[in-house]
């Protein structure tokens, strides 16, 4: 909930942190995409018939006491009319990417902690807006406009308080903890809401007569450390709303890759090439998802004896298309490795399509150790491709060149 405060009023703390967390994330995405599920109890997770667990439940399902990590069979007993769905991670990752892009429009200091959750340090922000509550509202509106989903946000002088705040008015909540209100905000807060306080610590605190942060503030630091060791110091600080942990921006990946270990070691080069085409498709998809193009293609080969090599090619232009990636990887495989035994002439140019066909092809290749030794070619247990040297990389590379990584 937004408290009405004058935007002119100074924020009396050195930092402004926003914690954003999507509401009933997986379930909300499913309800969005299947309007007939709106307003209904929806449970995303494992099978209620088997030993599956609940990943998440829509707010309608939570009224029946259903929550994350509960056995799906128990959820079914609590709410037999609920709609049970398997998770579709691709969909959730797509939404996650959109919200991360939105965050990036406000500040570069974003710490993603889960697909649906992030901390933003908006002390300095790209819109040069002073009021962090205003920023949080804009972010929520932006998320809703682009994803048709709701998020809850907490605004506070640090991560700990922002996280507690974002959880307080779910769904579609916005809670601002103004610096001068911290003590009042924390006093009634049950200690179980403090990150790191689970059932065991909660029970121990309860036995000490400590139920709320207000109770915790009344205790000496020494008493807390004597019972909880180092965590006692954290409890002491958190009860006072103190947390100086920074919003950590994790570096973007320097390379994007994929690899496959085969069920059976491969000797047929054609089969390997087919696998490389499939791997290249996956890498290309991920590059598109990350909005990346790169100049270096690296092939990884693990031979049957577990020895491993990588070979790379760097070209002047960035690429991201699957056929370009596979073309380079196949060239490296043929010219820079000891992988595989060339397929018999009759098989050359044959139409090998898909994984099973590739495996079939492998089985038809004579597994002749003597021939293998004669040719000096090796069986392969794993192939991988990665693309790196993304756009913006300062490395100037004018000519086609090969090098070992
Ligand atoms: P949460 O943010 O913890 O939960 P939520 O978004 O479903 O609900 P809300 O935030 O409104 O309370 O987790 C985000 C997603 O992570 C959740 O939709 C499913 C997944 N998840 C699991 O798969 N297992 C779990 O035990 C939890 C807690 C979450
Ligand atoms: Mg969530």
XYZ file of C-alpha atoms and ligand atoms in Angstrom:
435
model
C 0.000 0.000 0.000
C 1.265 3.429 -0.790
C 1.327 5.885 2.057
C 0.682 9.424 0.992
C 3.795 11.454 1.550
C 4.998 14.565 -0.044
C 7.407 13.797 -2.838
C 9.336 16.798 -1.672
C 10.077 15.181 1.669
C 13.673 14.002 1.877
C 14.380 10.308 2.108
C 16.487 10.248 5.253
C 18.671 7.267 4.416
C 21.660 6.764 2.159
C 20.045 4.090 -0.039
C 16.727 3.458 -1.801
C 16.027 -0.205 -2.469
C 13.042 -1.781 -4.217
C 12.264 -5.493 -3.955
C 9.916 -6.778 -6.657
C 8.266 -10.204 -6.521
C 5.666 -11.501 -8.966
C 2.403 -12.779 -7.477
C 1.728 -16.541 -7.543
C 4.106 -16.514 -10.454
C 3.730 -19.839 -12.308
C 0.020 -20.047 -11.541
C -0.602 -16.442 -12.595
C 1.107 -17.049 -15.954
C -1.103 -20.095 -16.544
C -4.245 -18.188 -15.586
C -3.260 -15.360 -17.902
C -2.788 -17.738 -20.828
C -5.949 -19.743 -20.154
C -8.658 -17.259 -19.213
C -11.017 -20.102 -18.297
C -8.738 -20.649 -15.257
C -9.150 -17.093 -13.947
C -10.687 -17.036 -10.484
C -10.169 -20.770 -10.062
C -7.858 -22.711 -7.776
C -4.863 -23.556 -9.966
C -1.928 -25.619 -8.767
C 1.301 -25.816 -10.749
C 3.684 -28.620 -9.885
C 4.105 -32.369 -9.916
C 1.411 -34.953 -10.372
C -1.105 -35.339 -7.520
C -1.258 -39.024 -8.428
C 2.458 -39.531 -7.874
C 4.964 -38.119 -5.399
C 4.982 -34.643 -6.964
C 5.042 -31.434 -4.943
C 3.296 -28.110 -5.417
C 5.519 -25.475 -7.084
C 2.959 -22.793 -6.483
C -0.766 -22.286 -6.089
C -3.044 -19.489 -7.265
C -4.420 -17.261 -4.514
C -7.793 -19.014 -4.952
C -6.080 -22.328 -4.119
C -4.172 -20.862 -1.171
C -7.511 -20.294 0.599
C -7.649 -24.077 0.974
C -4.302 -24.068 2.808
C -2.311 -25.105 -0.239
C 1.246 -23.780 -0.505
C 4.565 -24.339 -2.289
C 6.442 -27.540 -1.449
C 3.312 -29.322 -0.172
C 2.819 -32.826 -1.621
C 0.511 -32.487 -4.631
C -1.523 -35.459 -3.351
C -2.246 -33.540 -0.141
C -3.223 -30.468 -2.179
C -5.668 -32.628 -4.121
C -7.244 -33.850 -0.878
C -7.579 -30.268 0.387
C -9.074 -29.019 -2.865
C -10.249 -31.802 -5.207
C -11.713 -29.311 -7.689
C -8.335 -27.566 -8.237
C -6.842 -27.596 -11.726
C -3.411 -29.265 -11.626
C -0.881 -28.211 -14.264
C 2.717 -29.196 -15.006
C 5.152 -26.255 -15.097
C 6.113 -24.704 -18.438
C 9.517 -23.202 -17.613
C 10.053 -21.777 -21.081
C 7.013 -19.563 -20.558
C 8.122 -18.442 -17.109
C 11.608 -17.668 -18.384
C 10.139 -15.539 -21.157
C 8.224 -13.464 -18.617
C 11.302 -13.277 -16.434
C 13.305 -11.862 -19.306
C 10.703 -9.181 -19.913
C 10.647 -8.067 -16.285
C 14.447 -7.989 -16.153
C 14.440 -5.703 -19.194
C 11.934 -3.459 -17.447
C 14.142 -3.267 -14.343
C 17.094 -2.343 -16.544
C 15.185 0.703 -17.783
C 15.178 2.089 -14.254
C 18.601 1.207 -12.892
C 21.679 -0.789 -13.809
C 21.966 -2.013 -10.210
C 19.657 -5.005 -10.313
C 20.146 -8.262 -8.424
C 18.016 -11.045 -9.830
C 17.375 -13.608 -7.110
C 14.835 -15.822 -8.855
C 12.826 -15.887 -12.071
C 10.189 -13.702 -10.466
C 12.170 -11.721 -7.929
C 14.800 -8.972 -7.891
C 16.306 -6.184 -5.838
C 16.841 -2.797 -7.451
C 19.054 -0.090 -6.019
C 17.357 3.079 -7.252
C 19.401 5.521 -5.171
C 20.739 6.616 -8.540
C 18.183 5.854 -11.239
C 17.899 6.389 -14.946
C 14.700 8.441 -14.655
C 16.262 10.730 -12.031
C 13.156 10.371 -9.892
C 13.798 11.051 -6.217
C 10.769 9.336 -4.761
C 11.395 5.559 -4.716
C 7.680 4.907 -4.119
C 6.904 6.620 -7.398
C 9.500 4.458 -9.148
C 8.074 1.275 -7.637
C 4.607 2.194 -8.839
C 5.915 2.868 -12.343
C 7.718 -0.483 -12.383
C 4.576 -2.314 -11.282
C 2.516 -0.552 -13.953
C 5.146 -1.291 -16.568
C 5.206 -4.980 -15.638
C 1.424 -5.150 -15.777
C 1.288 -3.429 -19.168
C 3.898 -5.677 -20.780
C 3.121 -9.029 -19.149
C -0.519 -8.716 -18.014
C 0.668 -9.970 -14.616
C 0.810 -8.351 -11.205
C 3.873 -7.886 -9.051
C 4.244 -6.777 -5.466
C 6.926 -4.319 -4.452
C 8.582 -3.255 -1.251
C 10.455 0.027 -0.944
C 12.915 0.617 1.886
C 16.395 1.845 2.806
C 17.801 -1.714 2.566
C 17.256 -5.172 1.086
C 16.024 -6.822 4.265
C 13.250 -4.287 4.834
C 12.335 -4.110 1.148
C 11.912 -7.889 1.032
C 9.679 -7.933 4.112
C 7.681 -5.026 2.697
C 7.054 -6.618 -0.713
C 5.491 -9.623 0.993
C 3.120 -7.645 3.226
C 0.312 -6.723 0.870
C 0.423 -9.482 -1.736
C -0.993 -9.714 -4.339
C -0.490 -6.453 -6.251
C 0.948 -4.783 -3.160
C 3.160 -1.765 -2.709
C 4.539 -1.130 0.761
C 6.946 1.690 1.513
C 9.044 1.665 4.661
C 10.118 5.252 5.163
C 13.407 5.557 7.069
C 11.788 7.302 10.016
C 9.133 4.563 10.309
C 11.448 1.557 10.573
C 11.020 0.923 14.306
C 7.214 1.179 14.124
C 7.194 -1.045 11.038
C 9.290 -3.767 12.640
C 7.930 -3.794 16.165
C 4.893 -6.057 15.539
C 6.629 -8.167 12.869
C 6.705 -11.874 13.813
C 10.304 -13.107 13.993
C 9.362 -15.957 11.631
C 9.212 -13.341 8.839
C 12.936 -12.634 9.222
C 14.900 -14.312 6.420
C 16.888 -17.191 7.920
C 14.465 -17.792 10.771
C 12.979 -21.206 10.007
C 10.935 -23.551 12.196
C 13.896 -24.538 14.423
C 15.140 -21.007 15.163
C 11.534 -19.820 15.388
C 10.802 -22.424 18.044
C 13.983 -21.553 19.957
C 13.057 -17.856 19.908
C 9.550 -18.751 21.040
C 10.980 -20.659 24.042
C 12.982 -17.541 24.901
C 9.749 -15.549 24.846
C 10.655 -13.752 21.618
C 7.739 -13.590 19.149
C 8.202 -10.261 17.388
C 11.010 -7.981 16.309
C 9.902 -5.713 19.157
C 10.693 -8.540 21.614
C 14.017 -9.074 19.890
C 15.073 -5.429 20.205
C 14.709 -5.701 23.981
C 17.421 -8.382 24.185
C 21.142 -7.840 24.569
C 23.504 -8.677 21.762
C 25.380 -11.088 24.061
C 22.222 -13.004 24.892
C 21.438 -13.489 21.215
C 24.957 -14.586 20.292
C 25.049 -17.001 23.221
C 21.957 -18.755 21.824
C 22.411 -18.321 18.077
C 26.128 -17.738 17.537
C 26.929 -15.480 14.593
C 23.304 -15.472 13.461
C 22.546 -13.760 16.801
C 24.389 -10.698 15.486
C 22.251 -10.711 12.353
C 19.110 -11.005 14.453
C 20.273 -8.101 16.601
C 20.809 -5.926 13.511
C 17.730 -6.999 11.586
C 15.457 -6.360 14.568
C 16.668 -2.759 14.311
C 16.177 -2.652 10.548
C 19.908 -2.582 9.901
C 21.236 -4.283 6.776
C 24.085 -2.938 4.708
C 24.257 -5.806 2.211
C 24.655 -4.389 -1.278
C 22.528 -5.066 -4.348
C 24.920 -7.291 -6.243
C 24.820 -7.127 -10.011
C 25.823 -10.473 -11.425
C 27.885 -10.191 -14.572
C 26.137 -11.094 -17.802
C 27.329 -14.441 -19.170
C 30.505 -14.189 -21.183
C 29.474 -17.133 -23.306
C 26.365 -19.073 -24.147
C 26.594 -22.775 -24.844
C 25.050 -26.184 -24.764
C 26.413 -29.719 -24.773
C 25.211 -33.283 -25.058
C 26.649 -36.466 -23.579
C 25.680 -39.390 -25.768
C 24.064 -42.547 -24.487
C 26.629 -44.457 -26.517
C 30.012 -43.110 -27.626
C 29.942 -41.956 -31.246
C 32.378 -42.829 -34.010
C 30.424 -41.723 -37.071
C 31.292 -38.174 -38.089
C 27.957 -37.705 -39.857
C 26.097 -38.579 -36.666
C 28.277 -36.148 -34.717
C 27.531 -33.431 -37.238
C 23.832 -34.040 -36.864
C 24.181 -33.651 -33.088
C 26.150 -30.450 -33.594
C 23.282 -29.073 -35.695
C 20.845 -29.829 -32.872
C 23.150 -28.281 -30.274
C 23.597 -25.211 -32.499
C 19.805 -24.817 -32.639
C 19.651 -24.696 -28.839
C 22.576 -22.264 -28.595
C 20.987 -20.032 -31.247
C 17.710 -20.018 -29.322
C 19.487 -19.004 -26.135
C 21.401 -16.259 -27.932
C 18.118 -14.857 -29.213
C 16.637 -15.074 -25.715
C 19.580 -13.194 -24.255
C 19.598 -10.762 -27.181
C 23.226 -11.687 -27.931
C 25.369 -12.237 -31.019
C 28.967 -13.398 -30.801
C 32.086 -13.661 -32.912
C 33.712 -16.781 -31.504
C 32.362 -20.306 -31.868
C 33.999 -22.881 -29.593
C 33.642 -26.595 -30.061
C 34.139 -28.879 -27.069
C 34.901 -32.536 -27.607
C 35.205 -35.132 -24.874
C 36.630 -38.371 -26.206
C 35.605 -41.815 -24.993
C 38.711 -41.903 -22.763
C 37.415 -38.703 -21.049
C 40.203 -36.527 -22.427
C 38.774 -33.219 -23.534
C 39.681 -30.512 -26.029
C 38.199 -27.217 -27.155
C 38.765 -25.585 -30.512
C 37.605 -22.116 -31.493
C 37.105 -19.964 -34.509
C 36.647 -16.213 -34.393
C 35.255 -14.267 -37.298
C 34.995 -10.554 -37.995
C 31.208 -10.406 -37.756
C 28.946 -11.447 -34.891
C 26.663 -14.365 -35.574
C 23.654 -15.916 -33.840
C 21.957 -18.099 -36.479
C 21.947 -21.856 -35.904
C 23.200 -22.748 -39.398
C 26.175 -20.392 -39.110
C 27.064 -21.723 -35.674
C 26.823 -25.349 -36.790
C 28.827 -24.627 -39.949
C 31.763 -23.382 -37.865
C 31.441 -26.150 -35.290
C 31.401 -28.840 -37.980
C 34.398 -27.292 -39.684
C 36.281 -27.361 -36.385
C 35.217 -30.941 -35.757
C 36.496 -32.071 -39.142
C 39.730 -30.117 -39.234
C 40.858 -29.552 -35.664
C 39.970 -32.705 -33.764
C 40.621 -36.445 -33.815
C 36.924 -37.096 -33.510
C 35.208 -39.881 -35.300
C 35.612 -42.261 -38.106
C 34.390 -41.017 -41.477
C 31.152 -42.758 -42.416
C 31.367 -45.348 -45.194
C 31.185 -43.749 -48.642
C 27.717 -45.166 -49.287
C 26.406 -43.306 -46.272
C 27.886 -39.994 -47.271
C 25.194 -37.519 -48.133
C 22.519 -39.801 -46.747
C 19.668 -38.067 -45.103
C 20.228 -38.333 -41.381
C 17.519 -36.526 -39.499
C 17.096 -36.156 -35.774
C 18.588 -37.714 -32.723
C 17.319 -41.276 -33.169
C 18.499 -41.372 -36.776
C 21.880 -40.177 -35.599
C 22.022 -42.962 -33.042
C 20.971 -45.484 -35.698
C 23.776 -44.256 -37.920
C 26.233 -44.687 -35.079
C 25.232 -48.289 -34.588
C 25.842 -49.075 -38.271
C 29.452 -47.874 -38.105
C 31.832 -50.806 -37.617
C 33.153 -50.668 -34.081
C 36.495 -51.971 -35.135
C 39.240 -51.112 -32.703
C 41.956 -52.101 -35.190
C 40.560 -49.812 -37.880
C 40.160 -47.129 -35.269
C 43.831 -47.348 -34.309
C 44.873 -47.374 -37.948
C 43.025 -44.160 -38.679
C 44.045 -42.530 -35.433
C 40.458 -41.350 -34.981
C 38.692 -41.373 -31.667
C 35.270 -42.160 -30.303
C 33.424 -39.236 -28.758
C 31.264 -39.202 -25.636
C 30.331 -35.520 -25.514
C 30.020 -32.614 -27.917
C 29.357 -29.010 -26.996
C 29.241 -25.624 -28.668
C 29.501 -22.191 -27.145
C 29.414 -18.729 -28.631
C 31.350 -15.859 -27.048
C 32.937 -12.464 -27.853
C 29.597 -10.771 -27.737
C 28.883 -7.419 -29.295
C 30.609 -4.591 -27.564
C 33.619 -6.739 -26.775
C 36.675 -4.578 -27.366
C 38.626 -7.365 -29.035
C 39.362 -6.235 -32.570
C 39.538 -9.154 -34.897
C 39.920 -8.425 -38.556
C 40.818 -11.804 -39.930
C 39.537 -15.321 -39.619
C 41.755 -17.044 -37.130
C 41.886 -20.258 -35.169
C 43.140 -20.679 -31.668
C 42.960 -23.059 -28.784
C 41.043 -21.927 -25.742
P 7.559 -17.322 -4.905
O 7.786 -15.896 -5.298
O 8.056 -17.780 -3.577
O 6.009 -17.654 -4.933
P 4.895 -17.175 -5.935
O 5.397 -16.147 -6.890
O 4.266 -18.365 -6.572
O 3.817 -16.560 -4.986
P 3.912 -15.188 -4.152
O 5.237 -14.564 -4.463
O 2.762 -14.358 -4.651
O 3.777 -15.583 -2.725
O 8.180 -18.275 -5.993
C 8.168 -17.947 -7.375
C 7.977 -19.208 -8.198
O 8.981 -20.139 -7.885
C 6.668 -19.893 -7.936
O 5.609 -19.384 -8.738
C 6.992 -21.335 -8.242
C 8.460 -21.470 -7.918
N 8.637 -22.156 -6.639
C 8.837 -23.530 -6.641
O 8.901 -24.145 -7.714
N 8.964 -24.178 -5.440
C 8.903 -23.527 -4.238
O 9.011 -24.167 -3.169
C 8.696 -22.107 -4.249
C 8.630 -21.353 -2.937
C 8.578 -21.471 -5.466
Mg 6.544 -14.530 -6.247
